[in-house]
Coordinates of C-alpha atoms in Angstrom, one line a residue:
M1 CA -79.8 27.3 -29.5
N2 CA -80.4 28.1 -25.6
T3 CA -80.6 31.8 -25.3
L4 CA -83.6 34.0 -26.3
L5 CA -80.7 36.6 -27.1
D6 CA -79.5 34.5 -29.8
N7 CA -82.2 36.8 -31.9
D8 CA -81.8 40.3 -33.8
L9 CA -82.2 43.7 -32.3
Y10 CA -84.9 44.8 -34.5
K11 CA -87.3 42.1 -33.1
F12 CA -86.7 43.1 -29.6
T13 CA -87.8 46.9 -31.1
M14 CA -90.8 46.5 -32.1
M15 CA -91.9 44.0 -29.7
Q16 CA -91.3 46.9 -27.3
A17 CA -93.2 49.2 -29.7
V18 CA -95.9 46.3 -29.8
W19 CA -96.0 45.8 -26.4
L20 CA -96.9 49.3 -25.6
K21 CA -99.7 50.0 -28.4
Y22 CA -101.0 46.8 -29.6
P23 CA -100.9 44.4 -26.9
K24 CA -104.0 42.3 -28.0
A25 CA -103.2 41.8 -31.2
R26 CA -103.0 38.7 -33.0
V27 CA -101.4 37.6 -36.4
R28 CA -100.3 34.7 -38.2
Y29 CA -96.4 34.4 -39.5
Q30 CA -96.1 32.2 -42.9
F31 CA -92.9 30.4 -43.3
I32 CA -91.3 30.4 -47.2
N33 CA -89.2 28.6 -48.9
R34 CA -87.8 30.7 -52.3
R35 CA -86.1 27.8 -53.8
R36 CA -88.6 24.8 -53.9
E37 CA -86.0 22.5 -55.1
D38 CA -84.4 22.9 -51.9
V39 CA -86.3 19.9 -49.8
F40 CA -85.7 18.3 -46.5
T41 CA -86.5 15.4 -44.9
E42 CA -87.9 13.2 -42.7
E43 CA -85.0 13.4 -39.7
A44 CA -84.7 17.0 -40.6
V45 CA -87.9 18.0 -39.6
H46 CA -88.1 16.1 -36.1
I47 CA -85.2 18.0 -35.3
I48 CA -86.2 20.9 -36.2
R49 CA -88.9 20.1 -33.6
E50 CA -87.1 19.6 -31.6
R51 CA -84.7 22.7 -31.0
I52 CA -88.2 24.2 -31.3
M53 CA -89.4 22.8 -27.6
R54 CA -85.7 23.9 -26.9
L55 CA -86.0 27.3 -27.8
A56 CA -89.1 27.7 -25.8
D57 CA -87.7 26.5 -22.3
C58 CA -85.0 29.6 -22.7
C59 CA -85.7 32.9 -20.6
L60 CA -83.4 35.5 -20.2
T61 CA -80.8 35.8 -17.1
E62 CA -80.3 38.6 -15.0
G63 CA -77.2 39.6 -17.1
E64 CA -79.5 39.6 -20.3
L65 CA -81.6 42.1 -19.0
Q66 CA -79.2 44.2 -17.3
F67 CA -77.6 44.6 -21.3
L68 CA -81.0 45.2 -22.6
A69 CA -81.5 47.7 -20.1
E70 CA -78.5 49.5 -21.2
L71 CA -79.9 50.1 -24.2
P72 CA -80.9 53.5 -24.0
F73 CA -84.1 52.8 -26.2
I74 CA -84.9 50.2 -23.9
R75 CA -88.0 50.8 -21.1
F76 CA -87.8 49.8 -17.7
D77 CA -91.2 48.3 -17.7
F78 CA -90.6 46.5 -21.1
I79 CA -87.7 45.1 -19.2
E80 CA -90.1 44.2 -16.1
F81 CA -92.5 42.0 -19.2
L82 CA -89.4 40.6 -20.5
R83 CA -88.4 39.1 -17.0
G84 CA -89.4 35.5 -17.1
F85 CA -91.1 35.3 -20.3
T86 CA -90.7 32.8 -22.6
L87 CA -92.2 31.8 -26.3
S88 CA -94.5 29.1 -26.5
A89 CA -94.0 26.0 -28.3
E90 CA -97.6 25.4 -29.1
D91 CA -97.7 28.6 -31.5
V92 CA -95.5 26.9 -33.6
K93 CA -96.9 24.6 -35.9
V94 CA -95.0 22.2 -38.1
E95 CA -96.2 20.1 -41.1
F96 CA -94.0 18.2 -43.7
E97 CA -95.3 17.0 -47.0
D98 CA -93.3 15.7 -50.0
G99 CA -89.9 17.0 -48.6
H100 CA -91.4 20.5 -48.5
L101 CA -91.9 22.2 -45.1
H102 CA -94.3 24.2 -44.0
L103 CA -94.6 26.3 -41.2
W104 CA -97.2 28.8 -39.8
I105 CA -96.6 30.5 -35.9
E106 CA -99.9 32.1 -34.6
G107 CA -100.8 34.1 -31.8
T108 CA -101.2 37.5 -29.7
W109 CA -98.6 39.6 -31.8
V110 CA -96.4 40.6 -28.7
N111 CA -95.8 36.7 -27.7
T112 CA -94.9 35.2 -31.0
I113 CA -93.1 38.2 -32.2
L114 CA -89.9 36.8 -31.7
W115 CA -89.8 33.4 -33.2
E116 CA -88.6 34.4 -36.9
V117 CA -84.9 34.7 -36.5
P118 CA -84.2 31.7 -34.2
L119 CA -86.9 29.3 -36.4
M120 CA -84.9 30.7 -39.4
A121 CA -81.3 29.8 -37.4
I122 CA -82.9 26.6 -36.5
I123 CA -84.4 25.9 -40.1
S124 CA -81.0 26.8 -41.7
E125 CA -78.4 24.9 -39.6
V126 CA -80.9 22.0 -39.6
Y127 CA -81.1 21.6 -43.2
F128 CA -76.6 21.9 -43.4
E129 CA -76.4 19.6 -40.6
V130 CA -78.3 16.7 -42.1
V131 CA -79.8 17.2 -45.5
D132 CA -76.9 19.4 -47.4
T133 CA -73.7 17.5 -45.9
N134 CA -71.5 17.7 -48.6
W135 CA -69.3 20.8 -47.1
T136 CA -66.0 20.8 -45.2
S137 CA -64.4 23.7 -43.9
E138 CA -62.5 24.8 -39.9
L139 CA -63.5 27.2 -38.3
S140 CA -60.4 28.4 -38.2
G141 CA -59.9 28.6 -42.0
Y142 CA -63.6 30.2 -42.5
A143 CA -62.6 33.0 -39.6
K144 CA -59.5 34.1 -41.8
K145 CA -61.4 34.1 -45.0
T146 CA -63.7 36.6 -42.7
A147 CA -61.0 39.1 -41.2
E148 CA -59.8 39.1 -45.0
K149 CA -63.2 40.4 -46.1
G150 CA -63.2 43.0 -43.2
R151 CA -59.7 44.4 -44.0
R152 CA -61.2 44.5 -47.7
L153 CA -64.8 46.6 -46.8
S154 CA -62.1 48.5 -44.2
A155 CA -59.6 49.9 -46.9
E156 CA -62.9 50.6 -48.7
G157 CA -63.6 53.2 -46.2
C158 CA -67.1 50.7 -45.9
N159 CA -69.3 51.2 -42.8
F160 CA -70.3 47.5 -42.3
F161 CA -72.5 45.4 -39.9
D162 CA -72.9 41.6 -39.3
F163 CA -77.0 40.9 -40.2
G164 CA -76.1 37.0 -40.6
T165 CA -78.6 35.5 -38.1
R166 CA -81.1 34.0 -40.2
R167 CA -79.6 32.5 -42.3
R168 CA -76.6 31.0 -40.9
R169 CA -74.5 28.3 -41.5
S170 CA -74.6 27.8 -37.9
Y171 CA -74.4 28.9 -34.3
A172 CA -70.4 28.4 -34.4
Y173 CA -69.8 29.9 -37.6
Q174 CA -71.7 33.4 -36.6
D175 CA -69.8 33.3 -33.6
A176 CA -66.3 32.7 -35.6
V177 CA -67.2 35.6 -38.3
V178 CA -68.5 38.0 -35.0
A179 CA -65.0 37.2 -33.6
A180 CA -63.0 37.7 -36.8
F181 CA -64.6 41.2 -37.4
N182 CA -64.0 42.2 -33.9
D183 CA -60.1 41.4 -34.3
V184 CA -59.9 42.9 -37.2
G185 CA -62.0 46.2 -35.9
G186 CA -61.8 48.9 -39.2
T187 CA -65.2 50.0 -40.0
F188 CA -66.7 47.2 -38.5
G189 CA -70.1 48.6 -36.6
G190 CA -71.4 45.4 -34.7
T191 CA -74.2 42.7 -35.1
S192 CA -77.5 42.5 -35.2
N193 CA -77.5 40.4 -32.8
L194 CA -77.9 40.6 -29.4
H195 CA -76.2 37.7 -28.1
F196 CA -73.1 38.3 -30.1
A197 CA -73.0 42.1 -28.9
M198 CA -73.2 41.3 -25.6
K199 CA -70.5 38.6 -25.8
Y200 CA -67.8 40.8 -27.4
G201 CA -69.0 44.0 -26.1
L202 CA -70.8 45.0 -29.5
R203 CA -73.2 47.8 -30.5
P204 CA -76.7 46.0 -31.4
I205 CA -77.7 47.0 -34.6
G206 CA -81.1 47.2 -35.6
T207 CA -84.6 49.3 -36.1
M208 CA -88.1 48.0 -37.6
A209 CA -88.4 45.0 -40.2
H210 CA -91.3 45.1 -43.4
E211 CA -93.2 43.5 -40.3
W212 CA -94.0 46.9 -38.5
I213 CA -95.4 48.6 -41.7
M214 CA -96.9 45.2 -43.1
G215 CA -99.0 44.8 -39.4
H216 CA -99.9 48.6 -39.7
A217 CA -101.9 48.0 -42.8
G218 CA -103.7 44.8 -41.2
L219 CA -104.6 47.1 -38.2
G220 CA -105.6 49.8 -40.8
R221 CA -104.9 50.2 -44.5
V222 CA -102.1 49.8 -47.0
E223 CA -102.5 53.3 -48.6
T224 CA -101.5 54.7 -45.3
A225 CA -99.4 51.8 -43.3
N226 CA -96.0 53.9 -44.1
Q227 CA -97.5 57.2 -42.5
V228 CA -98.6 56.0 -39.8
A229 CA -96.4 53.0 -39.0
L230 CA -93.6 56.0 -38.7
D231 CA -96.1 58.1 -36.5
A232 CA -95.9 55.0 -33.8
W233 CA -92.4 54.1 -34.2
L234 CA -91.8 58.3 -33.4
E235 CA -93.8 57.8 -30.8
V236 CA -92.1 55.1 -29.2
Y237 CA -88.5 55.4 -29.5
Q238 CA -88.8 59.5 -29.6
G239 CA -86.3 60.5 -32.5
Q240 CA -84.0 57.2 -31.7
L241 CA -83.7 54.3 -33.8
D242 CA -84.5 56.5 -37.2
T243 CA -83.9 54.5 -39.5
A244 CA -87.1 53.4 -41.6
L245 CA -87.5 50.5 -43.9
T246 CA -88.7 51.6 -47.5
D247 CA -89.4 48.8 -50.3
T248 CA -92.9 47.0 -48.2
Y249 CA -94.9 48.9 -50.4
T250 CA -92.5 49.6 -52.8
T251 CA -90.2 53.3 -52.7
E252 CA -91.7 54.9 -55.3
F253 CA -95.0 54.8 -52.9
F254 CA -92.9 55.3 -49.4
L255 CA -91.3 58.3 -50.7
Q256 CA -94.6 59.9 -51.8
N257 CA -95.4 59.3 -48.3
I258 CA -92.9 60.8 -46.6
R259 CA -92.3 64.1 -48.5
G260 CA -92.1 66.9 -45.4
R261 CA -91.9 66.4 -41.5
L262 CA -91.4 62.6 -42.2
A263 CA -88.5 63.0 -44.8
Q264 CA -87.2 65.6 -42.5
T265 CA -87.1 63.9 -39.6
Y266 CA -86.2 60.0 -40.1
D267 CA -81.9 60.2 -40.4
A268 CA -81.9 57.2 -42.2
L269 CA -83.3 54.9 -45.4
R270 CA -82.5 51.1 -46.0
H271 CA -82.1 49.6 -49.1
D272 CA -84.2 46.0 -49.3
S273 CA -84.6 45.6 -52.9
E274 CA -84.4 46.6 -56.4
C275 CA -80.6 47.9 -57.9
P276 CA -78.5 49.7 -54.8
L277 CA -77.5 52.0 -57.4
G278 CA -80.6 52.9 -58.9
F279 CA -81.9 53.2 -55.6
A280 CA -79.3 55.7 -53.9
D281 CA -80.0 58.3 -57.1
K282 CA -83.6 57.8 -56.4
V283 CA -83.5 59.0 -52.7
L284 CA -80.7 61.3 -53.5
Q285 CA -82.6 63.4 -55.9
F286 CA -86.2 62.6 -53.6
Y287 CA -83.8 64.6 -50.9
A288 CA -82.5 67.3 -53.7
D289 CA -86.7 67.9 -54.3
E290 CA -87.7 68.7 -50.6
G291 CA -84.6 70.8 -49.9
I292 CA -82.9 68.2 -48.0
D293 CA -79.4 68.5 -48.4
P294 CA -78.2 64.6 -48.7
A295 CA -75.2 64.8 -47.3
E296 CA -76.8 65.0 -43.6
K297 CA -78.5 61.8 -44.4
G298 CA -77.8 58.3 -44.8
I299 CA -78.7 55.2 -46.6
V300 CA -78.1 51.1 -45.1
F301 CA -77.8 48.8 -47.9
S302 CA -79.1 45.8 -46.7
D303 CA -79.7 43.8 -49.9
S304 CA -77.7 40.3 -50.4
L305 CA -74.7 42.0 -49.9
N306 CA -71.1 40.2 -50.7
V307 CA -68.0 42.5 -50.4
D308 CA -68.0 43.7 -53.8
K309 CA -71.3 45.3 -54.0
A310 CA -70.5 46.6 -51.0
V311 CA -67.5 48.2 -52.7
E312 CA -68.7 49.1 -55.7
I313 CA -72.3 51.3 -53.8
N314 CA -70.0 52.5 -51.1
R315 CA -67.7 54.2 -53.8
H316 CA -70.9 55.1 -56.0
V317 CA -72.1 57.1 -53.2
A318 CA -69.0 58.7 -51.6
G319 CA -69.3 62.3 -51.0
R320 CA -72.9 62.5 -51.3
T321 CA -74.6 60.6 -48.3
K322 CA -73.3 58.5 -45.3
A323 CA -73.8 54.7 -46.1
W324 CA -74.0 51.9 -43.9
F325 CA -74.0 48.1 -44.9
G326 CA -75.8 45.0 -43.0
I327 CA -74.4 41.9 -44.4
G328 CA -75.5 38.9 -44.4
T329 CA -75.0 35.5 -45.7
H330 CA -72.2 36.5 -47.5
F331 CA -70.9 36.5 -44.0
T332 CA -72.5 33.6 -42.1
N333 CA -73.1 31.0 -44.9
D334 CA -70.8 31.7 -47.3
F335 CA -69.2 28.1 -48.6
G336 CA -69.1 28.2 -52.6
D337 CA -71.5 25.1 -54.1
S338 CA -72.8 24.6 -50.5
R339 CA -75.6 27.3 -51.5
A340 CA -77.2 28.9 -48.6
L341 CA -81.1 28.5 -47.9
N342 CA -83.9 31.6 -49.7
I343 CA -86.2 31.1 -46.7
V344 CA -88.3 34.1 -44.8
I345 CA -90.7 33.7 -42.4
K346 CA -93.3 37.0 -43.1
L347 CA -96.5 38.6 -41.3
Y348 CA -99.4 36.0 -43.2
E349 CA -102.2 37.9 -41.2
V350 CA -103.2 40.5 -38.4
D351 CA -106.6 40.2 -36.5
G352 CA -107.9 38.4 -39.0
V353 CA -106.8 40.6 -41.8
E354 CA -104.2 39.4 -44.3
V355 CA -101.7 41.5 -45.1
A356 CA -98.7 41.6 -48.1
K357 CA -95.1 43.1 -48.5
I358 CA -94.7 44.4 -52.2
S359 CA -91.6 45.2 -52.5
D360 CA -89.2 46.5 -55.1
N361 CA -88.5 43.1 -56.8
P362 CA -91.5 41.2 -57.2
I363 CA -89.4 37.9 -56.4
K364 CA -89.8 39.2 -52.8
A365 CA -93.0 39.9 -52.6
S366 CA -95.2 38.2 -49.7
G367 CA -98.4 37.0 -48.7
D368 CA -101.7 34.8 -49.9
P369 CA -101.5 36.7 -53.9
L370 CA -105.6 37.9 -53.3
A371 CA -103.7 39.8 -50.8
V372 CA -100.9 41.0 -52.7
Q373 CA -103.2 42.2 -55.1
R374 CA -105.8 43.9 -53.4
S375 CA -102.6 45.1 -51.8
L376 CA -100.7 46.6 -55.6
E377 CA -103.8 48.2 -56.7
A378 CA -104.9 50.4 -53.1
I379 CA -101.3 51.7 -53.6
Q380 CA -101.5 52.3 -56.9
A381 CA -104.9 54.4 -57.1
A382 CA -103.2 56.1 -53.5
A383 CA -100.6 57.1 -55.7
V384 CA -102.3 58.6 -58.5
K385 CA -103.5 61.2 -55.9
L386 CA -100.8 61.6 -54.5
A387 CA -99.0 62.6 -57.7

């Protein structure tokens, strides 16, 4: 990993918004391995530390800065801020105990926000280099399999993107995936990875993550985090990047929060947990209740998708709303019995206030258990008042 652009677009869009609005906010992030049976080794942790140091030496080239500057939602003064910007390895604390990797990131929000995605990619790549080595796959064969996925999705009219940076098998395999989809064309719409978007002349895809809404819960209150975060986003982007993530504090509560103006303003919602078919029906009914034509809106599906799931969802919503599919692990880490890691890095604390993600799927909840419970109680009480 030798470029800061080997990262997802939404980290840069959130970074720009944080730089504009909350440049002094301090945060902590926590690494979570959702499958405790996937253990690491001392050798793996040593290599992870080395690659963290290497990434901290990277800064954006003039060509990369020009690529970012050509994106219509990136400000000139933010490009100037990025010129010479580097990550600090001192902000990342790595510990190893009884096979388990413990990792925290701490510092100002704007200076640490770019760590999450490349750190996860590093951890995943190293795991499959030195821990789980019981797999083989030629890049050419993997690319051929990937191309067939693209042809199937295109034949079904599924508009799809590569969202596979965070849990990829390696840089080389993601490169092969994006190249294969680029050759196939069809309904392939681009990649979340800025480096590969630049390399292949593709559209970079992304808006915001749970982190943006969780951050506003720490800076303010859980009960108002959805509205305040979405309004702040509108202030920064003025109607661009208008896809909102729904499930930070459950989709039910989110939909209560965006009735009226915000429902009208945001053109798409992103699904990241619970049953996608049930989610789609819920959102379409919400729009109908709001007097909004669902056909004028859209849904981005991005939760543990594969080709079969995307096809099923696309058929379910066909003719009722627009749909896009951000597919990650199934594209960049699909190796049969050698399963991908189930890892995340989530915001844990903002300016000394512990924050949590609730999600529609309890398995995806994150944060200190007391913070999770406090957040759940707060949104339950607020939901009663909104009902």
